[in-house]
Coordinates of C-alpha atoms in Angstrom, one line a residue:
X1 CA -16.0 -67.1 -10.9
X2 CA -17.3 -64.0 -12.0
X3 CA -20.9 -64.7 -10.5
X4 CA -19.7 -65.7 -7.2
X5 CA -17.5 -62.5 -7.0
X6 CA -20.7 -60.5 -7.6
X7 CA -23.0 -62.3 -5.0
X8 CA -20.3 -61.5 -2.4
X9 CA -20.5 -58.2 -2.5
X10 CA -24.3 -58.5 -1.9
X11 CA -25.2 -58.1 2.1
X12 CA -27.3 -60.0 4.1
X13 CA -30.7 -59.9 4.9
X14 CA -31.4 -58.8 8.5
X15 CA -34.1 -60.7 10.2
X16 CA -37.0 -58.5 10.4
X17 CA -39.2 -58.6 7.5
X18 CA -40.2 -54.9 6.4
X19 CA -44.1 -53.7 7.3
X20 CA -44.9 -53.1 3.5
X21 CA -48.9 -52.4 4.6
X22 CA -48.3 -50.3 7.4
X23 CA -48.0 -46.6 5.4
X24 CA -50.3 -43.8 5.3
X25 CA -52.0 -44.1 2.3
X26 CA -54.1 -46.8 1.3
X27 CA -54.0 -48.1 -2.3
X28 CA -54.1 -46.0 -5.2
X29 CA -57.3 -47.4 -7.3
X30 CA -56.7 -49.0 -10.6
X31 CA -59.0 -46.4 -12.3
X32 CA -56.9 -44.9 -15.4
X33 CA -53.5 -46.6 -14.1
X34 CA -52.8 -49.3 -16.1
X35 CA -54.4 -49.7 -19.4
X36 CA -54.1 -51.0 -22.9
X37 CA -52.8 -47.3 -24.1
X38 CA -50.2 -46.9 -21.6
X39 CA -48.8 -50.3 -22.2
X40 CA -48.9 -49.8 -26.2
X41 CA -47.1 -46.5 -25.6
X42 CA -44.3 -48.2 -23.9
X43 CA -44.2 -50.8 -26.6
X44 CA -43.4 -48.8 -28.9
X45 CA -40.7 -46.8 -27.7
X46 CA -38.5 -50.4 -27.3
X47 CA -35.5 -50.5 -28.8
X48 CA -35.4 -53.2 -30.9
X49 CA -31.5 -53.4 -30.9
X50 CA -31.6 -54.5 -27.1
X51 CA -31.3 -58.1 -25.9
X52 CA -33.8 -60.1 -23.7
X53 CA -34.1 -61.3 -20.8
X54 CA -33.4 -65.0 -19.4
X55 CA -36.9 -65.1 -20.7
X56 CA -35.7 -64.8 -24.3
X57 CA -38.5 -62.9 -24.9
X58 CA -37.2 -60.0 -27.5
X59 CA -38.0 -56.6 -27.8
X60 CA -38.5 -57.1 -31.9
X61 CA -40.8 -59.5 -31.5
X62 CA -43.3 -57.3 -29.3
X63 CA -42.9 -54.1 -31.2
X64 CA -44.3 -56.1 -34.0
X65 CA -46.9 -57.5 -32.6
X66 CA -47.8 -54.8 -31.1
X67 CA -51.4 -54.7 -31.8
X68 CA -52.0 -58.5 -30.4
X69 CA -50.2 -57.9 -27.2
X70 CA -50.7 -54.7 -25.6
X71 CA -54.4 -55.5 -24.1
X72 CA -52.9 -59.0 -22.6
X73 CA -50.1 -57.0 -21.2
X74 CA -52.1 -54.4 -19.7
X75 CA -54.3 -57.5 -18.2
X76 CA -51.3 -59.0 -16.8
X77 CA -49.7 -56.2 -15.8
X78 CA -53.1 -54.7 -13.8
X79 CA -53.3 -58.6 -12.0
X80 CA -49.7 -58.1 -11.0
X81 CA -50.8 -54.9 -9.4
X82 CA -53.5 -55.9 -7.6
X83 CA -52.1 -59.0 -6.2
X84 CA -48.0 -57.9 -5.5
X85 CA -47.4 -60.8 -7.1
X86 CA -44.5 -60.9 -9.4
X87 CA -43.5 -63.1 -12.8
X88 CA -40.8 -65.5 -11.4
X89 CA -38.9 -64.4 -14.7
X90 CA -39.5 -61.1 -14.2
X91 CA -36.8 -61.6 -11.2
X92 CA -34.4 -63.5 -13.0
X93 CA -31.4 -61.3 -14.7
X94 CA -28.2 -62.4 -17.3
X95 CA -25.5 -60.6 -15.9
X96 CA -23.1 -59.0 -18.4
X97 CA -19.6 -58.1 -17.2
X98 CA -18.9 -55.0 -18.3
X99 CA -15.1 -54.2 -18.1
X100 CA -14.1 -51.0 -16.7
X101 CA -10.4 -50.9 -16.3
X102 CA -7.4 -52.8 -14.5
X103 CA -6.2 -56.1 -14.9
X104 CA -8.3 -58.0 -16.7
X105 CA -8.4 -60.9 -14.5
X106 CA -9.5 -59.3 -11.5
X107 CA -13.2 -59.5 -11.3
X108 CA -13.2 -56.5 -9.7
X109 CA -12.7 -54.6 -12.6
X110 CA -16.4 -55.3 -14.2
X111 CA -19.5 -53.9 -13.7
X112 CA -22.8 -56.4 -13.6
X113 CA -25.1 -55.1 -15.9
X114 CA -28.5 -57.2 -16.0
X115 CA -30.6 -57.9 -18.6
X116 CA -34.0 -58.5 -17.8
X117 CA -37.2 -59.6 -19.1
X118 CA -38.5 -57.0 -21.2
X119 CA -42.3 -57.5 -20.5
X120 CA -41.0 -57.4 -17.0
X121 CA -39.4 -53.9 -17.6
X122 CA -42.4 -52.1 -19.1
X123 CA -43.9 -53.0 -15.8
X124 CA -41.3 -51.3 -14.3
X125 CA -42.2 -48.3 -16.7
X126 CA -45.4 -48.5 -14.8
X127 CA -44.3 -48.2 -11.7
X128 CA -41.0 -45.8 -12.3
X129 CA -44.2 -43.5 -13.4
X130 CA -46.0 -43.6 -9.9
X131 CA -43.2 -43.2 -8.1
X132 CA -41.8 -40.2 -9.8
X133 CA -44.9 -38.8 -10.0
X134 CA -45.0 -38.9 -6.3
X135 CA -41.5 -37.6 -6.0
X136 CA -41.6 -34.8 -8.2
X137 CA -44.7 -34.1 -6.5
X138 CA -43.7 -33.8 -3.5
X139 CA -40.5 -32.8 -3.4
X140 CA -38.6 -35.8 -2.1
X141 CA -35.7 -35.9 -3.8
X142 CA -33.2 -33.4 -2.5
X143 CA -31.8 -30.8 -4.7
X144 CA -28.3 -32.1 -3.8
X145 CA -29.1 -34.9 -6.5
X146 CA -28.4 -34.2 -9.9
X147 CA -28.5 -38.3 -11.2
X148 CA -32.0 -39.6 -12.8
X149 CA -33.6 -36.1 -12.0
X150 CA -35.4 -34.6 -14.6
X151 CA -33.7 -31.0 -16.0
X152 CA -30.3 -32.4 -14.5
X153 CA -27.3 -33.6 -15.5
X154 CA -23.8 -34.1 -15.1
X155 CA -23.4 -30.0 -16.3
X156 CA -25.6 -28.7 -13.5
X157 CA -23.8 -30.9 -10.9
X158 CA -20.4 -29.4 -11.9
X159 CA -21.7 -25.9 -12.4
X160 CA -23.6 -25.6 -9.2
X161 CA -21.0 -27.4 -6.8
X162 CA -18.1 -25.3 -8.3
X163 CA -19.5 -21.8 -8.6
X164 CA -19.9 -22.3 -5.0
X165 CA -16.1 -23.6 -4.5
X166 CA -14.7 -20.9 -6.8
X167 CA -16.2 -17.9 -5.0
X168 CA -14.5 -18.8 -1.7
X169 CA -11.6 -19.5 -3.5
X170 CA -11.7 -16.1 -5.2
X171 CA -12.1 -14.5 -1.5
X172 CA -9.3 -15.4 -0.8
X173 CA -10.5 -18.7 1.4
X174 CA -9.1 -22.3 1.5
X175 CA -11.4 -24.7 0.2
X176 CA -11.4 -28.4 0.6
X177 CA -13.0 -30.6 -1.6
X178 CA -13.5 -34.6 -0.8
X179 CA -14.4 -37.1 -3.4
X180 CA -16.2 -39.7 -1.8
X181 CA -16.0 -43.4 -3.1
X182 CA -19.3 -45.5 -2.1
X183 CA -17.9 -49.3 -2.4
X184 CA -20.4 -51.2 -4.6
X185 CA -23.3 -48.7 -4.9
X186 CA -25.9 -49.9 -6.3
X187 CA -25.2 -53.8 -5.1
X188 CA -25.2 -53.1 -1.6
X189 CA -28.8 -51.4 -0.9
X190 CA -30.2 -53.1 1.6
X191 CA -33.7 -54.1 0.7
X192 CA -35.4 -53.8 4.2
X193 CA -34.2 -50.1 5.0
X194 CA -35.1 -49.3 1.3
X195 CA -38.7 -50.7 2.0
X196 CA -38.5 -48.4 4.6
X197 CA -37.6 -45.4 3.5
X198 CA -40.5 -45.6 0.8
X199 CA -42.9 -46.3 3.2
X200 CA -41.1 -42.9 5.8
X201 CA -41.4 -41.1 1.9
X202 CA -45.5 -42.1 1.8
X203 CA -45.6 -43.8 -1.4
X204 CA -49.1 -46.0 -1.7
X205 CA -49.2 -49.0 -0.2
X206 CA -49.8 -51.0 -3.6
X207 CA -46.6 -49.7 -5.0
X208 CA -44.4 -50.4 -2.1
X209 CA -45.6 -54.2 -1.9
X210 CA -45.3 -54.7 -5.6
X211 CA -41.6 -52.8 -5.1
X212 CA -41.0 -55.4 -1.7
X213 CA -42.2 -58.5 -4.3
X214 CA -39.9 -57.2 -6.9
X215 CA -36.8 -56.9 -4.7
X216 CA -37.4 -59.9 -2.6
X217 CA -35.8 -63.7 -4.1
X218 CA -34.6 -62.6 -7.2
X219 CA -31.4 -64.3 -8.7
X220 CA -29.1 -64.4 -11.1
X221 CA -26.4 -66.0 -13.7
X222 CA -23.3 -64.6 -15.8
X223 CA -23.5 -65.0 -19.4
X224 CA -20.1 -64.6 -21.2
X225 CA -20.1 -65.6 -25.0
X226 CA -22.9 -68.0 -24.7
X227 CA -21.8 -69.7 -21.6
X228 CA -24.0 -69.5 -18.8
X229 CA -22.9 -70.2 -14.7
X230 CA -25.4 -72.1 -12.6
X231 CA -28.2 -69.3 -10.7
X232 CA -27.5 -67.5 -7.8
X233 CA -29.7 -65.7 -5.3
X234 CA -29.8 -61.8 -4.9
X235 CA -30.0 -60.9 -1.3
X236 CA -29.2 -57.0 -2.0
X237 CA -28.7 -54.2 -4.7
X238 CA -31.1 -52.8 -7.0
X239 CA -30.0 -53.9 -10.2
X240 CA -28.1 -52.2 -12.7
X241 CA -29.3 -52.1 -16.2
X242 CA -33.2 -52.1 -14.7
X243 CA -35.8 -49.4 -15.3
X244 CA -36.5 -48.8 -11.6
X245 CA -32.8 -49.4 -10.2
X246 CA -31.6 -45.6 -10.5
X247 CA -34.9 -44.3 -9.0
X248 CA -35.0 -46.7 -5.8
X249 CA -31.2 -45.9 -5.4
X250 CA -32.0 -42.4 -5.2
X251 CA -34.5 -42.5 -2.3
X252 CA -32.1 -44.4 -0.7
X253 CA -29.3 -42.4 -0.9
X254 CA -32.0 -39.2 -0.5
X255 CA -31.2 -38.7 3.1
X256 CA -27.3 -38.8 3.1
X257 CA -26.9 -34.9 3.3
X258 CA -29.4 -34.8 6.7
X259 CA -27.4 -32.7 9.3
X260 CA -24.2 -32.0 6.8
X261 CA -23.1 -28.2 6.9
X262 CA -20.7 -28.3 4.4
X263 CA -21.4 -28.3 0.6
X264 CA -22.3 -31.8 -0.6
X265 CA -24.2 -32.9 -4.1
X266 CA -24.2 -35.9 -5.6
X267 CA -24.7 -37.5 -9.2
X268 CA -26.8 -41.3 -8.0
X269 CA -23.7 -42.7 -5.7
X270 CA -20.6 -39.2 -6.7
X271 CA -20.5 -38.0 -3.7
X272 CA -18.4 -34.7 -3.3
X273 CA -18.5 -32.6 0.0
X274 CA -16.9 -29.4 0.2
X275 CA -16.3 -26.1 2.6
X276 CA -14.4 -23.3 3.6
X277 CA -10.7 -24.7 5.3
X278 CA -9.3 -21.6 6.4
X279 CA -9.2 -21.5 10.4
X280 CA -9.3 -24.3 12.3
X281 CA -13.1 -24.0 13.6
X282 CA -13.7 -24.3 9.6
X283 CA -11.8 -27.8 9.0
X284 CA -13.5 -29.3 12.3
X285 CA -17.0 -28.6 10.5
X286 CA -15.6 -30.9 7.4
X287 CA -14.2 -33.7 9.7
X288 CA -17.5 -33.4 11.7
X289 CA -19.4 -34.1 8.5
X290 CA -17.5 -36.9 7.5
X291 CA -17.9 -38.6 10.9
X292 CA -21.7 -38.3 10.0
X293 CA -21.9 -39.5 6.3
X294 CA -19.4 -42.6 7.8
X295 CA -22.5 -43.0 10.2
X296 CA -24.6 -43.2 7.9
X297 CA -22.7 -45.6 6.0
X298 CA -22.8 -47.7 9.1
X299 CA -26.7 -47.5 9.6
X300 CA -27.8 -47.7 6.1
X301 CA -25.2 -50.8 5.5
X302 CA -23.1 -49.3 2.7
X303 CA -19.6 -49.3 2.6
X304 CA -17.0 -46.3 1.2
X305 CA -14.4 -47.3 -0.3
X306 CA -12.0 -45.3 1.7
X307 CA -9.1 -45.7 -0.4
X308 CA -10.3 -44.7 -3.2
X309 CA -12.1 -41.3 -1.6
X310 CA -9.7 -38.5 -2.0
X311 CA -8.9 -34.8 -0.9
X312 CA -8.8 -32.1 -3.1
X313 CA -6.8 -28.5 -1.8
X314 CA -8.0 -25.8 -3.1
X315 CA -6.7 -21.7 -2.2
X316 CA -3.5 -20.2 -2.0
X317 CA -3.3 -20.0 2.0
X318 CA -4.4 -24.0 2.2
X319 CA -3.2 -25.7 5.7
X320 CA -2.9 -29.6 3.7
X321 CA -5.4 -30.9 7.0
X322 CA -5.4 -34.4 7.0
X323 CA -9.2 -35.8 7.3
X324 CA -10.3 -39.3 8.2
X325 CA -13.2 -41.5 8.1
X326 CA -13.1 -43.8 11.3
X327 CA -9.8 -44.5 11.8
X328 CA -8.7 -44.0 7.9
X329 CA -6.5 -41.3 6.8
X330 CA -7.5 -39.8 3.3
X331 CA -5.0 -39.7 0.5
X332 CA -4.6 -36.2 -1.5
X333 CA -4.9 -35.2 -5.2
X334 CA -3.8 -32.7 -7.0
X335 CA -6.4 -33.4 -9.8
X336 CA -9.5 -35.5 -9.9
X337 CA -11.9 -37.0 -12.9
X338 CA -15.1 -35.3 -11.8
X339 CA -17.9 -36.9 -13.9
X340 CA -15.4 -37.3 -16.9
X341 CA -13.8 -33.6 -16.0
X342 CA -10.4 -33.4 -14.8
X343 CA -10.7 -30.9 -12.0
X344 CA -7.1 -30.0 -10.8
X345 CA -5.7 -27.4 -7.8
X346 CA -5.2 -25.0 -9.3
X347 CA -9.3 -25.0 -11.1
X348 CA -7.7 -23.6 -14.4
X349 CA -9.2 -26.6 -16.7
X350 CA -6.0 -26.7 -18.8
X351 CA -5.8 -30.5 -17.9
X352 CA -8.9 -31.2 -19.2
X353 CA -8.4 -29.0 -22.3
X354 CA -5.3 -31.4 -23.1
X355 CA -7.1 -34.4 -22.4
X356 CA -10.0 -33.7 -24.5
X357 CA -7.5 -32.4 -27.6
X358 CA -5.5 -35.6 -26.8
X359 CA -8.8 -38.0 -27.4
X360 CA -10.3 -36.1 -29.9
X361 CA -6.4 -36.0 -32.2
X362 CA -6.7 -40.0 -31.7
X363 CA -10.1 -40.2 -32.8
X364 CA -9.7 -38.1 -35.7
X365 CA -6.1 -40.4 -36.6
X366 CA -8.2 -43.6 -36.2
X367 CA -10.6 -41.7 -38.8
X368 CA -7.9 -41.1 -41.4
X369 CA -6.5 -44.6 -41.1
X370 CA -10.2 -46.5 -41.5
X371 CA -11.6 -44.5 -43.6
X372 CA -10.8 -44.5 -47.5
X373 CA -12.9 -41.7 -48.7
X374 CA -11.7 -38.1 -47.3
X375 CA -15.2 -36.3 -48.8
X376 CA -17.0 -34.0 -47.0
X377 CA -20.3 -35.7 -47.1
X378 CA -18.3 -38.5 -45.2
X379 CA -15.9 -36.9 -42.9
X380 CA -18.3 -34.3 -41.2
X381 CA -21.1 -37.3 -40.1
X382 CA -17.9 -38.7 -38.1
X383 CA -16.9 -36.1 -37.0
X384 CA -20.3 -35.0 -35.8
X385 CA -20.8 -38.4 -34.4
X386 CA -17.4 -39.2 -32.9
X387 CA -15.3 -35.8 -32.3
X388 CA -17.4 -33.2 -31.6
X389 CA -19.4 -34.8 -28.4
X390 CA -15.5 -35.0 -26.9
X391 CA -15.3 -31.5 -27.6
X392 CA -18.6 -30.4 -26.2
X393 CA -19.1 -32.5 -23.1
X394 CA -19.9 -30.2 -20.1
X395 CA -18.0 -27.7 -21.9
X396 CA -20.1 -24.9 -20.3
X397 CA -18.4 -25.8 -16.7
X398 CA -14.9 -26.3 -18.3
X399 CA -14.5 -23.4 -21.0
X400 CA -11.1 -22.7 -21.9
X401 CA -9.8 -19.2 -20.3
X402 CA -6.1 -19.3 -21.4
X403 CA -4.8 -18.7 -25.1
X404 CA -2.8 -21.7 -25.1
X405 CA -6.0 -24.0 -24.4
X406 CA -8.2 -22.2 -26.7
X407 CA -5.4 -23.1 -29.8
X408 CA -4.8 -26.7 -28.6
X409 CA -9.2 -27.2 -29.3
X410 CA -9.1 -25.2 -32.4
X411 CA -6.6 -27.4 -34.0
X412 CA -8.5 -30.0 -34.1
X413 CA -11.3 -28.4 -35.4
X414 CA -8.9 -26.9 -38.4
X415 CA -7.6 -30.6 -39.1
X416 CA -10.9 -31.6 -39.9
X417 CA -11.4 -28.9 -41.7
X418 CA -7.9 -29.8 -43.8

């Protein structure tokens, strides 16, 4: 059930096959690209805690050996780059449900994380390294982007959106802010206009074919506590879990800001736009650029999820303007989870400070309960490991202004301290 649920999200192949010779640059020689070195390097960064692929090839076994498989590898790895052709079971992914949250029995509720062959993913490594190099180098990726972008985070997403949204409101503007809900991300790229865009982006000609080969006829099964369901093809997505995944859905999703005039940035698929909704003339400009990223939606075959994609009011003099995508009305909020930060209307973070005293309390209960020995030499590691990353996350964009908030953090910190 599961696995069916996940392939019908998938979309369809259109029925043009994407030019993946016809680019500007002819192929990058092998000199220096792919060699024993490289491939040992990658070996041993594995994490030997991971599970394989369908291949059931594990990440132990070839940190051990090391030695005895890094030159085969690199040999296998350089024919695979030469020729486009791809390892059928380098195509082949277990799908782990991962819940998120909601009924149980709605298959809605998981995530399909794959798990791939891991000689297949150091391959990847490989290639992740040309194409970054190639994107860093020349600029591709927008600086709207903060996901999978080196020297960004979820921090500098926050910061730099909302010291932009705070100034106007401290003008005295209204400011809008919509959270936009992309239905299926990552499962719904459509191979052929990502093909596409590489080629419009002048990557090499080799690593857009090998990227084509990679894409094209791969499949899948659901593995759930042993039990396998029968193989099903993959006729869209990059998939989640993979080395390359994030950096192919990126250049995708590059050119969703073209034309925009508002404020938008994004964290891989978080979309947020934003802009001044004072006067009238200002609120068109918003509903404008929504009828554009909609657009785009429509000609890059993605799907919002337009209930889920929500209005934010922001300033004291705020007119409530109701904004739609096609025909859809979008709902309000008076406080949204912004990358794991509760953002509310009033931008005054006290929501998030009792939240974030709220987890950390439980944590710190669930410590007491399990754990026999109260001595320092215990206590601190968990609390290091456990409570203080609740306390610290992004905490340079939500910093606690009022008294009240600043007490509510440091009594946590005096309970462990107890």
């Amino acid at each position: 059930m599961l696995n069916d649920f996940f392939v019908s999200v998938f979309t369809e192949k259109s029925g043009g096959v994407p030019n993946v010779v016809n680019t500007s640059r002819e192929r990058v020689s092998l000199e220096d690209r792919i060699h024993k070195e490289q491939v040992k390097n990658h070996l041993g960064k594995l994490d030997v805690s991971k599970s394989p692929g369908p291949d059931e090839m594990h990440p132990r076994i070839l940190k051990e050996l090391i030695e005895e498989v890094s030159e085969p590898l690199a040999m296998i790895f350089e024919k695979s780059w030469q020729t486009g052709e791809i390892p059928e079971d380098w195509k082949r992914a277990n799908i782990v449900p991962i819940y998120k949250k909601g009924n149980k029995n709605n298959p809605g509720n998981y995530r399909p994380v794959s798990l791939t062959s891991v000689p297949g993913k150091i391959m990847e490594q490989v290639i992740k390294e040309i194409i970054c190099k190639h994107l860093e180098g020349n600029k591709v990726i927008g600086n709207s982007q903060h996901g999978f972008v080196k020297n960004k985070s979820c921090q500098t997403n926050l910061i730099a959106f909302f010291d932009r949204i705070t100034s106007l409101v401290d003008k005295g503007e209204a400011v809008d802010v919509i959270y936009l809900d992309f239905s299926k991300a990552f499962d719904t790229v459509s191979h052929d206009i990502l093909i596409d865009k590489l080629g419009k982006y002048n990557l090499d000609r080799a690593t857009i074919r090998w990227v084509h080969n990679w894409l094209d006829n791969r499949s899948q099964r659901v593995v759930v506590n042993g039990s396998k369901s029968c193989w099903k093809g993959i006729t869209s997505g990059v998939p989640q879990g993979s080395v390359l995944g994030p950096v192919l859905f990126n250049i995708f999703i590059n050119d969703v800001d073209i034309g925009i005039e508002s404020t938008l940035i994004k964290f891989a698929d978080d979309t947020k736009l934003g802009g001044v909704a004072t006067s009238l003339e200002d609120r068109d400009i918003i509903q404008n650029d929504l009828s554009k990223l909609e657009k785009w939606s429509e000609v890059n075959r993605m799907r919002f999820n337009k209930e889920k994609c929500r209005v934010l009011h922001l300033g004291r003099n705020n007119q409530f303007h109701t904004y739609k995508m096609g025909s859809d009305c979008l709902g309000r909020s008076m406080a949204e989870r912004d990358l794991g930060v509760i953002v509310d209307h009033k931008l005054n973070m006290s929501q998030q400070c009792d939240a974030v005293a709220k987890k950390a309390n439980m944590i710190l209960g669930c410590i007491n309960r399990c754990v026999v020995s109260k001595t320092r030499e215990v206590i601190l590691p968990l609390y290091s490991a456990l409570v203080r990353p609740q306390l610290e996350y992004c905490v340079q964009f939500w910093v606690p202004h009022f008294k009240k908030d600043v007490e509510k953090l440091e009594r946590v910190q005096r309970r462990v301290t107890r």
